[in-house]
């Protein structure tokens, strides 16, 4: 039997809070129960926002919590060539296209369209990318690129879903014990032409996650409910790239005293702040319901 493999994959663009502690400890508990592996992955493709200090803080917080993970830790910023290779496959297959509009230009385009109120939005609330670049003649595209115009690579969602075929699903466990599961329809179309590679690096969150989960043999993706809908896009990319589909459990989110999702700037629930205020790892476990 192959070992079940779990991962905790924080981004060092802020300090860890109680929500991360819950996610990390739940992955550890599930890996131990299954006699499986726990990997830590540092998702630092955003080279402007991720810093070595924040990364060091993650290791400090996790060690303090008593998390044990395998070494070496995979840091995504060290593997841009891997992602570039996968991106190239999608380019060759005509499933991505260069997209020239910046966020500001997208907003302006939508405002000018006279359809701002009814413009479709993705599950995170961002407007779907207007289909204008897809209509650009190849010559114009080449000219812009040769002129040094910045661009990202976006998935041609229509072509991609046609390639993947009908009925794309993922397996979602129904509770923390992972004893029962159901099939969830992926519905990646809700995201429109998502970014597959950003302007500055040859990958995006989605591509890097899918690449690493496959490369690292992750069998179980256990992460917060906030990423539930993103799983549809990731499932599609797995299908297009010929990667296996890990099983998923999207866990409850730990909410702040105001009933809202915790954010990295939410000081009182930051693990370092709690530690400095005298909290113990046991207090953290109790606070997240994992004694
Ligand atoms: N790096 C992502 C985050 O910190 C999590 C990615 C994942 O678990 O798939 O939100």
Short mmCIF file of C-alpha atoms and ligand atoms in Angstrom, two decimals:
data_model
loop_
_atom_site.label_atom_id
_atom_site.label_comp_id
_atom_site.label_asym_id
_atom_site.label_seq_id
_atom_site.Cartn_x
_atom_site.Cartn_y
_atom_site.Cartn_z
CA UNK A 1 0.00 0.00 0.00
CA UNK A 2 1.29 3.48 -0.76
CA UNK A 3 1.67 5.85 2.15
CA UNK A 4 -0.92 8.58 2.48
CA UNK A 5 0.76 11.95 2.12
CA UNK A 6 -0.54 15.19 3.61
CA UNK A 7 0.85 18.70 3.34
CA UNK A 8 0.62 22.06 5.04
CA UNK A 9 1.42 24.82 2.54
CA UNK A 10 1.57 28.33 4.04
CA UNK A 11 2.63 31.47 2.18
CA UNK A 12 5.21 33.60 4.01
CA UNK A 13 3.43 36.86 3.20
CA UNK A 14 2.21 37.39 6.75
CA UNK A 15 2.34 35.84 10.19
CA UNK A 16 0.59 32.56 11.02
CA UNK A 17 -2.62 32.79 13.04
CA UNK A 18 -4.99 30.37 14.77
CA UNK A 19 -6.51 29.32 11.44
CA UNK A 20 -3.11 28.15 10.21
CA UNK A 21 -2.50 26.36 13.50
CA UNK A 22 -5.74 24.45 13.07
CA UNK A 23 -4.86 23.49 9.50
CA UNK A 24 -1.32 22.39 10.36
CA UNK A 25 -2.37 20.41 13.45
CA UNK A 26 -5.28 18.76 11.66
CA UNK A 27 -2.95 17.64 8.85
CA UNK A 28 -0.54 16.28 11.43
CA UNK A 29 -3.29 14.41 13.26
CA UNK A 30 -4.63 12.87 10.05
CA UNK A 31 -1.16 11.89 8.82
CA UNK A 32 -0.39 10.24 12.16
CA UNK A 33 -3.70 8.40 12.31
CA UNK A 34 -3.11 7.06 8.80
CA UNK A 35 0.53 6.21 9.50
CA UNK A 36 1.32 8.57 6.61
CA UNK A 37 3.64 11.47 5.85
CA UNK A 38 3.36 15.19 6.54
CA UNK A 39 5.18 17.62 4.27
CA UNK A 40 5.61 21.35 4.77
CA UNK A 41 5.69 23.46 1.63
CA UNK A 42 6.53 27.14 1.49
CA UNK A 43 4.41 28.86 -1.16
CA UNK A 44 6.52 31.91 -1.88
CA UNK A 45 5.98 32.64 -5.58
CA UNK A 46 5.02 36.22 -4.67
CA UNK A 47 8.59 37.37 -4.36
CA UNK A 48 7.56 40.92 -3.47
CA UNK A 49 5.34 40.05 -0.49
CA UNK A 50 7.08 36.93 0.83
CA UNK A 51 10.14 37.58 2.99
CA UNK A 52 12.82 35.42 4.68
CA UNK A 53 11.81 36.93 8.05
CA UNK A 54 8.20 35.81 7.65
CA UNK A 55 9.38 32.38 6.52
CA UNK A 56 11.62 32.10 9.61
CA UNK A 57 8.59 33.10 11.70
CA UNK A 58 6.59 30.21 10.19
CA UNK A 59 9.24 27.65 11.22
CA UNK A 60 9.41 29.20 14.72
CA UNK A 61 5.65 29.09 15.18
CA UNK A 62 5.29 25.53 13.86
CA UNK A 63 8.16 24.22 15.98
CA UNK A 64 6.64 25.86 19.02
CA UNK A 65 3.30 24.21 18.22
CA UNK A 66 5.02 20.83 18.10
CA UNK A 67 4.50 20.19 14.41
CA UNK A 68 6.87 17.63 12.89
CA UNK A 69 7.46 17.63 9.17
CA UNK A 70 9.84 16.02 6.71
CA UNK A 71 12.94 17.79 5.42
CA UNK A 72 13.95 19.22 3.04
CA UNK A 73 11.06 21.65 2.80
CA UNK A 74 10.06 22.50 -0.76
CA UNK A 75 10.14 26.24 -1.39
CA UNK A 76 8.29 27.17 -4.54
CA UNK A 77 10.57 30.09 -5.38
CA UNK A 78 13.36 27.57 -5.99
CA UNK A 79 11.39 25.72 -8.67
CA UNK A 80 10.30 28.28 -11.23
CA UNK A 81 11.90 26.17 -14.00
CA UNK A 82 9.54 23.27 -13.17
CA UNK A 83 6.50 25.53 -13.48
CA UNK A 84 7.85 27.12 -16.67
CA UNK A 85 8.06 23.64 -18.22
CA UNK A 86 4.42 22.93 -17.42
CA UNK A 87 3.35 26.36 -18.63
CA UNK A 88 5.14 25.66 -21.89
CA UNK A 89 3.10 22.49 -22.36
CA UNK A 90 -0.12 24.49 -21.97
CA UNK A 91 1.20 27.13 -24.41
CA UNK A 92 2.07 24.45 -26.98
CA UNK A 93 -1.40 22.95 -26.65
CA UNK A 94 -3.04 26.34 -27.19
CA UNK A 95 -4.79 26.24 -23.82
CA UNK A 96 -3.37 29.55 -22.53
CA UNK A 97 -2.97 32.92 -24.17
CA UNK A 98 -1.02 36.10 -23.41
CA UNK A 99 -3.30 38.55 -21.58
CA UNK A 100 -2.19 42.17 -21.64
CA UNK A 101 -4.72 43.97 -19.47
CA UNK A 102 -3.66 45.00 -15.98
CA UNK A 103 -6.15 45.00 -13.12
CA UNK A 104 -6.70 48.73 -13.56
CA UNK A 105 -7.28 48.29 -17.29
CA UNK A 106 -9.78 45.49 -16.63
CA UNK A 107 -11.70 47.77 -14.26
CA UNK A 108 -11.67 50.62 -16.78
CA UNK A 109 -12.74 48.34 -19.62
CA UNK A 110 -15.68 47.04 -17.61
CA UNK A 111 -16.69 50.53 -16.48
CA UNK A 112 -16.64 51.68 -20.13
CA UNK A 113 -18.62 48.69 -21.34
CA UNK A 114 -21.83 50.01 -19.81
CA UNK A 115 -22.37 46.52 -18.32
CA UNK A 116 -20.52 47.00 -15.05
CA UNK A 117 -23.51 46.08 -12.87
CA UNK A 118 -24.13 42.75 -14.61
CA UNK A 119 -20.49 41.84 -15.38
CA UNK A 120 -19.91 38.23 -14.22
CA UNK A 121 -17.67 37.74 -11.22
CA UNK A 122 -15.60 34.79 -10.00
CA UNK A 123 -16.26 33.05 -6.64
CA UNK A 124 -13.84 35.49 -4.95
CA UNK A 125 -15.78 38.43 -6.33
CA UNK A 126 -13.29 39.56 -9.00
CA UNK A 127 -14.68 40.42 -12.44
CA UNK A 128 -14.09 37.76 -15.09
CA UNK A 129 -11.43 38.67 -17.63
CA UNK A 130 -12.85 40.36 -20.76
CA UNK A 131 -12.39 38.22 -23.86
CA UNK A 132 -10.60 40.90 -25.89
CA UNK A 133 -7.06 39.46 -26.04
CA UNK A 134 -8.31 36.19 -27.45
CA UNK A 135 -9.49 38.09 -30.54
CA UNK A 136 -6.10 39.78 -31.13
CA UNK A 137 -4.50 38.78 -34.42
CA UNK A 138 -1.33 36.79 -33.88
CA UNK A 139 0.76 39.52 -35.50
CA UNK A 140 -0.46 42.15 -33.04
CA UNK A 141 0.23 39.81 -30.15
CA UNK A 142 3.80 39.22 -31.37
CA UNK A 143 4.29 42.95 -31.88
CA UNK A 144 3.22 43.77 -28.32
CA UNK A 145 5.43 41.06 -26.86
CA UNK A 146 8.39 42.21 -28.97
CA UNK A 147 7.76 45.77 -27.72
CA UNK A 148 8.12 44.49 -24.17
CA UNK A 149 4.48 44.89 -23.15
CA UNK A 150 3.91 43.07 -19.84
CA UNK A 151 1.50 40.16 -19.99
CA UNK A 152 0.29 37.23 -17.94
CA UNK A 153 -0.78 33.85 -19.32
CA UNK A 154 -4.47 33.10 -18.88
CA UNK A 155 -6.28 29.83 -19.34
CA UNK A 156 -8.64 29.73 -22.30
CA UNK A 157 -11.38 28.31 -20.10
CA UNK A 158 -13.63 27.35 -22.97
CA UNK A 159 -10.88 25.41 -24.77
CA UNK A 160 -9.64 23.90 -21.50
CA UNK A 161 -13.02 22.62 -20.34
CA UNK A 162 -13.74 21.27 -23.83
CA UNK A 163 -10.43 19.38 -23.69
CA UNK A 164 -11.09 18.00 -20.21
CA UNK A 165 -14.59 16.85 -21.10
CA UNK A 166 -17.80 16.66 -19.11
CA UNK A 167 -18.32 15.59 -15.55
CA UNK A 168 -15.03 16.64 -13.96
CA UNK A 169 -15.33 15.97 -10.20
CA UNK A 170 -13.25 15.75 -7.09
CA UNK A 171 -13.59 13.60 -3.98
CA UNK A 172 -14.43 15.63 -0.88
CA UNK A 173 -14.46 14.08 2.58
CA UNK A 174 -17.49 15.02 4.60
CA UNK A 175 -15.84 15.49 8.01
CA UNK A 176 -12.58 15.65 9.93
CA UNK A 177 -12.37 11.89 10.36
CA UNK A 178 -12.19 11.38 6.57
CA UNK A 179 -14.41 8.34 6.94
CA UNK A 180 -16.95 9.26 4.26
CA UNK A 181 -16.74 11.23 1.05
CA UNK A 182 -18.82 12.55 -1.81
CA UNK A 183 -18.17 13.67 -5.36
CA UNK A 184 -18.18 17.41 -6.05
CA UNK A 185 -18.58 18.76 -9.57
CA UNK A 186 -15.54 20.92 -10.37
CA UNK A 187 -17.28 23.80 -12.23
CA UNK A 188 -14.06 25.64 -13.14
CA UNK A 189 -15.96 27.87 -15.61
CA UNK A 190 -17.03 30.00 -12.64
CA UNK A 191 -13.49 31.45 -12.65
CA UNK A 192 -13.38 32.50 -16.29
CA UNK A 193 -9.96 32.79 -17.94
CA UNK A 194 -7.87 32.48 -14.75
CA UNK A 195 -4.23 33.53 -14.54
CA UNK A 196 -1.93 30.55 -15.01
CA UNK A 197 1.31 32.53 -14.98
CA UNK A 198 1.69 36.00 -13.53
CA UNK A 199 3.50 38.85 -15.23
CA UNK A 200 6.59 38.52 -13.07
CA UNK A 201 6.98 34.74 -12.61
CA UNK A 202 6.22 31.72 -14.85
CA UNK A 203 3.48 30.43 -12.56
CA UNK A 204 0.44 31.34 -10.49
CA UNK A 205 -0.91 29.96 -7.24
CA UNK A 206 -3.04 27.40 -9.11
CA UNK A 207 -0.28 26.07 -11.38
CA UNK A 208 2.31 25.84 -8.60
CA UNK A 209 -0.06 24.04 -6.21
CA UNK A 210 -1.11 21.50 -8.81
CA UNK A 211 2.48 20.93 -9.93
CA UNK A 212 3.78 20.46 -6.39
CA UNK A 213 0.92 18.28 -5.19
CA UNK A 214 1.67 15.96 -8.11
CA UNK A 215 5.46 16.10 -7.76
CA UNK A 216 5.32 15.47 -4.04
CA UNK A 217 2.81 12.65 -4.35
CA UNK A 218 0.21 14.36 -2.18
CA UNK A 219 -2.73 12.01 -1.73
CA UNK A 220 -4.78 14.21 0.62
CA UNK A 221 -5.20 17.97 0.38
CA UNK A 222 -6.56 19.22 3.70
CA UNK A 223 -6.99 23.00 3.78
CA UNK A 224 -9.45 25.75 4.64
CA UNK A 225 -12.96 26.12 3.26
CA UNK A 226 -11.86 29.41 1.67
CA UNK A 227 -10.13 27.36 -1.06
CA UNK A 228 -13.11 25.08 -1.77
CA UNK A 229 -14.11 26.71 -5.06
CA UNK A 230 -10.48 27.06 -6.21
CA UNK A 231 -10.33 23.26 -6.21
CA UNK A 232 -12.38 23.28 -9.42
CA UNK A 233 -9.65 25.12 -11.34
CA UNK A 234 -6.95 22.93 -9.81
CA UNK A 235 -8.86 19.78 -10.73
CA UNK A 236 -9.06 21.04 -14.32
CA UNK A 237 -5.31 21.70 -14.45
CA UNK A 238 -4.60 18.23 -13.06
CA UNK A 239 -6.69 16.77 -15.85
CA UNK A 240 -5.00 18.87 -18.56
CA UNK A 241 -1.51 18.04 -17.31
CA UNK A 242 -2.20 14.35 -16.75
CA UNK A 243 -1.71 14.53 -12.97
CA UNK A 244 -3.53 12.32 -10.48
CA UNK A 245 -6.38 13.85 -8.48
CA UNK A 246 -5.70 14.04 -4.74
CA UNK A 247 -8.65 13.69 -2.40
CA UNK A 248 -9.71 16.77 -0.48
CA UNK A 249 -11.07 17.93 2.81
CA UNK A 250 -11.85 21.62 3.19
CA UNK A 251 -12.05 22.31 6.89
CA UNK A 252 -14.02 24.92 8.82
CA UNK A 253 -12.40 28.32 9.21
CA UNK A 254 -11.47 29.66 12.61
CA UNK A 255 -13.30 32.94 13.00
CA UNK A 256 -12.24 36.03 14.92
CA UNK A 257 -14.22 37.47 17.86
CA UNK A 258 -16.10 39.58 15.32
CA UNK A 259 -17.27 36.42 13.53
CA UNK A 260 -15.10 37.16 10.48
CA UNK A 261 -12.39 35.14 8.79
CA UNK A 262 -8.97 35.71 10.37
CA UNK A 263 -6.47 37.64 8.35
CA UNK A 264 -2.73 37.79 8.56
CA UNK A 265 -2.89 41.28 9.99
CA UNK A 266 -5.26 40.22 12.77
CA UNK A 267 -2.85 40.71 15.63
CA UNK A 268 -4.57 39.07 18.62
CA UNK A 269 -4.84 35.66 16.96
CA UNK A 270 -1.31 35.65 15.53
CA UNK A 271 0.61 32.68 16.95
CA UNK A 272 3.68 34.75 17.84
CA UNK A 273 1.51 37.31 19.63
CA UNK A 274 -0.32 34.58 21.55
CA UNK A 275 3.00 33.02 22.55
CA UNK A 276 4.37 36.35 23.74
CA UNK A 277 1.21 36.87 25.76
CA UNK A 278 1.93 33.59 27.60
CA UNK A 279 -0.27 31.12 25.70
CA UNK A 280 0.95 27.51 25.49
CA UNK A 281 0.67 25.13 22.51
CA UNK A 282 -2.01 23.34 24.56
CA UNK A 283 -4.00 26.58 24.72
CA UNK A 284 -3.79 26.84 20.93
CA UNK A 285 -4.99 23.24 20.48
CA UNK A 286 -7.93 23.92 22.78
CA UNK A 287 -8.74 27.18 21.00
CA UNK A 288 -9.00 25.39 17.64
CA UNK A 289 -10.81 22.36 19.01
CA UNK A 290 -8.00 19.83 18.53
CA UNK A 291 -6.98 18.57 21.93
N1 LIG B 1 -0.53 28.80 0.19
C1 LIG B 1 -1.96 28.86 0.35
C2 LIG B 1 -2.31 29.76 1.50
O1 LIG B 1 -1.47 30.03 2.34
C3 LIG B 1 -2.58 27.50 0.62
C4 LIG B 1 -2.55 26.63 -0.57
C5 LIG B 1 -3.21 25.28 -0.40
O2 LIG B 1 -3.33 24.77 0.71
O3 LIG B 1 -3.53 24.71 -1.41
O4 LIG B 1 -3.43 30.22 1.56
#
